[in-house]
Amino acid sequence: MAATEWIDRWDDGCQSDERRNELVLPYLAGKIRDRNPRTVLDIGCGSGYISRILSRTFADWVIDWILLDDKPDCVRYAVRGVELPARAREIVTDFREPLSSAIGADLAFVVFSLLEFPFTKQVAENLADCVTAGGDLVIVLPDVLEDLMAAQYQEINLLEQYVKGISCLQKQDKFTGTPYNFFAPRVEEVIAMLTCPAFSLESLSFYGRAGKRILILDFVRRPAPLVTEHVR
Ligand SMILES: C[S@@+](CC[C@H](N)C(=O)[O-])C[C@H]1O[C@@H](n2cnc3c(N)ncnc32)[C@H](O)[C@@H]1O
């Protein structure tokens, strides 16, 4: 199999995926229209499908796209696809590790990528380093219980694992058949870690379509706290 063949298959899957096309893309397009971001960051970009469609939708807008993933093949693939590759920047980094420098996007989104690594304090700090003060962060998660049920591990108590926060399972990717570690981040933990102190939660919405539900968390980056010196 050619090195990027699995990315082609992933991308094919995205093209017919109702959750991305009918829920996520309209939501993000609305966000861009409302907020007019100059720099948009796609965290865990995969094939870059989401950024590609958005960059075509907003081809006349001046937007710099930043594609971030820990897999160099994904980032290269994603950058080639955006409407104006010259306006795109590649970042290959493992998002579990500290970022080498702040990124400063006006809008950052994480579409289904938080399923592939645990949501730690470091990840929350990285998210804060990615977004400018007043900028937006959109996190898209599936209904994790539905996904856990789809993993079909009847022999273990999935709900108990989820509640205890040890929900790393081996799951087969539905588009490519490739096994991968699946984490189910607890929504309340994601909110608690981000809202104190870097972000405020703007909205939390559930969307459903054809029996599939997703959750969209929409945050706004707070300004950095003012450092005041006490004069005695
Ligand atoms: C489920 S895919 C989602 C891709 C894309 N956001 C989409 O919706 O089509 C998750 C992506 O996260 C990336 N990823 C997994 N672990 C990562 C990590 N530790 N750091 C950065 N990216 C990671 C994977 O390479 C993959 O491209």
Coordinates of C-alpha atoms and ligand atoms in Angstrom, one line a residue:
M1 CA 0.0 0.0 0.0
A2 CA 1.4 3.4 -0.9
A3 CA 2.4 5.5 2.1
T4 CA -0.6 7.8 1.7
E5 CA -3.2 5.3 0.4
W6 CA -4.8 5.1 3.9
I7 CA -5.2 8.9 3.8
D8 CA -7.0 8.7 0.5
R9 CA -9.3 6.1 2.0
W10 CA -9.8 8.3 5.1
D11 CA -10.6 11.3 2.8
D12 CA -13.1 9.2 0.8
G13 CA -14.8 8.3 4.0
C14 CA -15.0 12.0 5.0
Q15 CA -16.6 12.9 1.7
S16 CA -19.7 10.7 2.5
D17 CA -19.7 11.3 6.2
E18 CA -23.0 12.9 7.3
R19 CA -21.6 14.2 10.6
R20 CA -18.8 16.2 8.9
N21 CA -20.8 17.3 5.9
E22 CA -24.2 18.1 7.4
L23 CA -23.3 19.2 10.9
V24 CA -19.7 20.1 11.4
L25 CA -19.0 22.0 8.2
P26 CA -22.1 24.2 8.3
Y27 CA -21.3 25.0 12.0
L28 CA -17.7 26.0 11.2
A29 CA -18.7 27.9 8.1
G30 CA -21.2 29.9 10.2
K31 CA -18.5 30.6 12.8
I32 CA -16.1 31.9 10.1
R33 CA -18.8 34.1 8.6
D34 CA -19.7 35.5 12.1
R35 CA -16.2 36.0 13.4
N36 CA -14.1 36.7 10.2
P37 CA -10.9 35.0 11.4
R38 CA -7.6 35.9 9.8
T39 CA -5.9 32.7 10.9
V40 CA -7.6 29.3 11.2
L41 CA -5.9 26.3 12.8
D42 CA -7.1 22.7 12.2
I43 CA -5.8 20.5 15.1
G44 CA -5.4 16.9 14.1
C45 CA -6.2 17.8 10.5
G46 CA -6.0 14.2 9.1
S47 CA -6.4 14.5 5.4
G48 CA -7.4 18.1 5.8
Y49 CA -10.9 17.4 4.5
I50 CA -12.6 20.0 6.8
S51 CA -10.0 22.7 6.0
R52 CA -10.2 21.9 2.3
I53 CA -13.9 22.4 2.1
L54 CA -13.9 25.5 4.3
S55 CA -11.0 27.0 2.3
R56 CA -13.0 26.5 -0.9
T57 CA -16.1 28.0 0.6
F58 CA -14.2 31.0 1.7
A59 CA -11.8 31.2 -1.3
D60 CA -12.4 35.0 -1.6
W61 CA -11.6 35.7 2.1
V62 CA -8.1 36.4 3.3
I63 CA -7.5 33.5 5.6
D64 CA -4.2 31.8 6.6
W65 CA -4.7 28.1 7.2
I66 CA -2.6 26.1 9.6
L67 CA -2.7 22.4 9.4
L68 CA -1.5 20.5 12.5
D69 CA -1.1 16.8 13.0
D70 CA 1.5 14.4 14.4
K71 CA 1.7 12.6 11.1
P72 CA 3.9 14.3 8.5
D73 CA 2.0 12.5 5.7
C74 CA -1.3 13.9 6.9
V75 CA 0.0 17.4 7.1
R76 CA 1.6 17.3 3.6
Y77 CA -1.6 15.8 2.2
A78 CA -3.8 18.4 3.9
V79 CA -1.7 21.4 2.8
R80 CA -1.9 20.3 -0.8
G81 CA -5.7 20.3 -0.7
V82 CA -6.4 23.7 0.7
E83 CA -7.6 26.3 -1.8
L84 CA -4.5 28.4 -1.7
P85 CA -1.6 26.2 -0.5
A86 CA 0.7 29.3 -0.4
R87 CA -1.5 30.6 2.4
A88 CA -1.2 27.4 4.4
R89 CA 1.3 26.5 7.1
E90 CA 2.3 23.0 8.2
I91 CA 2.9 22.0 11.8
V92 CA 3.9 18.5 12.6
T93 CA 3.8 18.0 16.3
D94 CA 2.5 15.6 18.9
F95 CA -0.2 17.6 20.6
R96 CA 0.3 15.7 23.9
E97 CA 3.7 17.4 24.2
P98 CA 4.3 21.1 25.0
L99 CA 4.2 23.2 21.9
S100 CA 7.6 24.7 20.8
S101 CA 5.9 28.1 20.5
A102 CA 2.5 29.7 20.8
I103 CA 0.5 29.5 17.5
G104 CA -1.9 32.4 17.8
A105 CA -4.9 31.4 15.6
D106 CA -8.1 33.5 15.6
L107 CA -10.1 30.3 15.2
A108 CA -8.9 26.8 16.1
F109 CA -11.0 23.6 15.7
V110 CA -10.5 20.1 16.8
V111 CA -12.8 17.8 14.9
F112 CA -13.0 14.3 16.3
S113 CA -9.2 14.3 17.0
L114 CA -9.6 14.3 20.8
L115 CA -10.6 10.7 20.4
E116 CA -7.1 9.7 19.6
F117 CA -5.2 11.0 22.6
P118 CA -6.1 11.6 26.2
F119 CA -7.3 15.1 27.2
T120 CA -4.6 16.1 29.7
K121 CA -3.7 19.4 31.4
Q122 CA -0.9 19.7 28.8
V123 CA -3.4 19.4 25.9
A124 CA -5.6 22.1 27.6
E125 CA -2.5 24.3 27.9
N126 CA -1.6 23.7 24.3
L127 CA -5.1 24.7 23.2
A128 CA -4.8 27.9 25.2
D129 CA -1.4 28.6 23.4
C130 CA -3.1 28.0 20.0
V131 CA -5.7 30.7 20.2
T132 CA -5.3 34.5 20.4
A133 CA -7.2 36.4 23.2
G134 CA -10.8 36.8 22.1
G135 CA -10.4 34.1 19.5
D136 CA -12.5 31.0 19.2
L137 CA -11.9 27.3 19.9
V138 CA -14.4 24.7 18.6
I139 CA -14.2 21.2 19.8
V140 CA -16.3 18.5 18.0
L141 CA -16.8 15.2 19.7
P142 CA -19.2 12.4 18.8
D143 CA -21.6 11.1 21.4
V144 CA -18.9 9.0 23.2
L145 CA -21.3 6.5 24.6
E146 CA -22.6 5.7 21.1
D147 CA -19.0 5.2 19.9
L148 CA -18.1 3.1 22.9
M149 CA -21.1 0.8 22.2
A150 CA -20.0 0.6 18.5
A151 CA -16.6 -0.7 19.7
Q152 CA -18.5 -3.9 20.6
Y153 CA -16.4 -5.0 23.5
Q154 CA -19.2 -6.7 25.4
E155 CA -16.8 -8.6 27.7
I156 CA -15.7 -5.4 29.5
N157 CA -17.7 -2.9 31.3
L158 CA -17.3 0.1 29.0
L159 CA -19.4 2.4 31.0
E160 CA -17.4 1.8 34.1
Q161 CA -14.2 2.4 32.2
Y162 CA -15.6 5.6 30.8
V163 CA -16.7 6.8 34.3
K164 CA -13.3 6.0 35.7
G165 CA -11.6 7.8 32.9
I166 CA -9.7 4.7 31.6
S167 CA -11.6 4.5 28.4
C168 CA -8.7 3.7 26.0
L169 CA -9.8 0.9 23.8
Q170 CA -8.5 -0.6 20.6
K171 CA -11.0 0.3 17.9
Q172 CA -11.0 -0.3 14.2
D173 CA -11.2 2.9 12.2
K174 CA -14.5 2.7 10.2
F175 CA -13.1 4.3 7.1
T176 CA -9.8 2.4 6.8
G177 CA -10.1 -0.6 9.0
T178 CA -6.9 0.4 10.8
P179 CA -6.8 -0.3 14.5
Y180 CA -6.2 2.6 16.8
N181 CA -6.4 3.7 20.4
F182 CA -9.7 5.2 21.2
F183 CA -10.2 7.6 24.1
A184 CA -13.6 9.0 25.2
P185 CA -12.9 12.3 26.9
R186 CA -15.4 13.2 29.5
V187 CA -17.1 16.3 28.5
E188 CA -17.2 17.8 32.0
E189 CA -13.4 17.3 32.2
V190 CA -12.8 19.0 28.9
I191 CA -14.9 22.0 30.1
A192 CA -13.4 22.2 33.5
M193 CA -9.8 22.1 32.3
L194 CA -10.3 24.7 29.6
T195 CA -12.5 27.2 31.4
C196 CA -10.1 27.7 34.2
P197 CA -8.6 30.1 33.3
A198 CA -7.9 30.3 29.6
F199 CA -11.3 29.9 28.0
S200 CA -14.9 30.7 28.6
L201 CA -17.6 28.3 27.3
E202 CA -19.7 30.2 24.7
S203 CA -22.1 27.3 23.9
L204 CA -22.5 23.6 24.1
S205 CA -24.9 22.0 21.6
F206 CA -26.0 18.6 20.6
Y207 CA -26.8 17.9 17.0
G208 CA -28.4 14.8 15.7
R209 CA -28.8 13.4 12.2
A210 CA -29.8 9.9 11.0
G211 CA -29.5 8.5 14.5
K212 CA -26.0 9.9 15.0
R213 CA -25.3 12.6 17.5
I214 CA -22.4 14.9 18.0
L215 CA -21.5 17.4 20.6
I216 CA -20.0 20.8 19.8
L217 CA -18.2 22.8 22.5
D218 CA -17.6 26.4 21.6
F219 CA -15.1 28.4 23.7
V220 CA -13.7 31.9 23.6
R221 CA -10.1 32.6 24.6
R222 CA -9.9 35.0 27.5
P223 CA -7.3 37.7 27.4
A224 CA -4.1 37.0 29.3
P225 CA -4.4 38.2 32.9
L226 CA -3.0 41.7 33.6
V227 CA 0.1 41.5 35.8
T228 CA -0.2 44.3 38.3
E229 CA 2.5 45.2 40.7
H230 CA 1.5 46.2 44.2
V231 CA 3.1 49.4 45.3
R232 CA 3.4 49.7 49.1
Ligands
LIG1 C1 -10.1 11.0 13.8 S1 -8.9 11.8 12.9 C2 -9.7 13.3 12.6 C3 -9.1 14.0 11.4 C4 -9.8 15.3 10.9 N1 -9.9 16.2 12.0 C5 -11.2 15.0 10.4 O1 -12.2 15.2 11.1 O2 -11.3 14.4 9.3 C6 -7.7 12.2 14.2 C7 -6.5 12.9 13.7 O3 -5.7 13.2 14.9 C8 -4.3 13.0 14.6 N2 -3.6 12.7 15.9 C9 -3.7 11.6 16.6 N3 -2.9 11.7 17.7 C10 -2.3 12.9 17.6 C11 -1.4 13.6 18.4 N4 -0.9 13.1 19.6 N5 -1.0 14.9 18.1 C12 -1.5 15.5 16.9 N6 -2.4 14.8 16.1 C13 -2.8 13.6 16.5 C14 -4.4 11.7 13.7 O4 -3.2 11.6 13.0 C15 -5.6 12.0 12.9 O5 -5.2 12.7 11.7

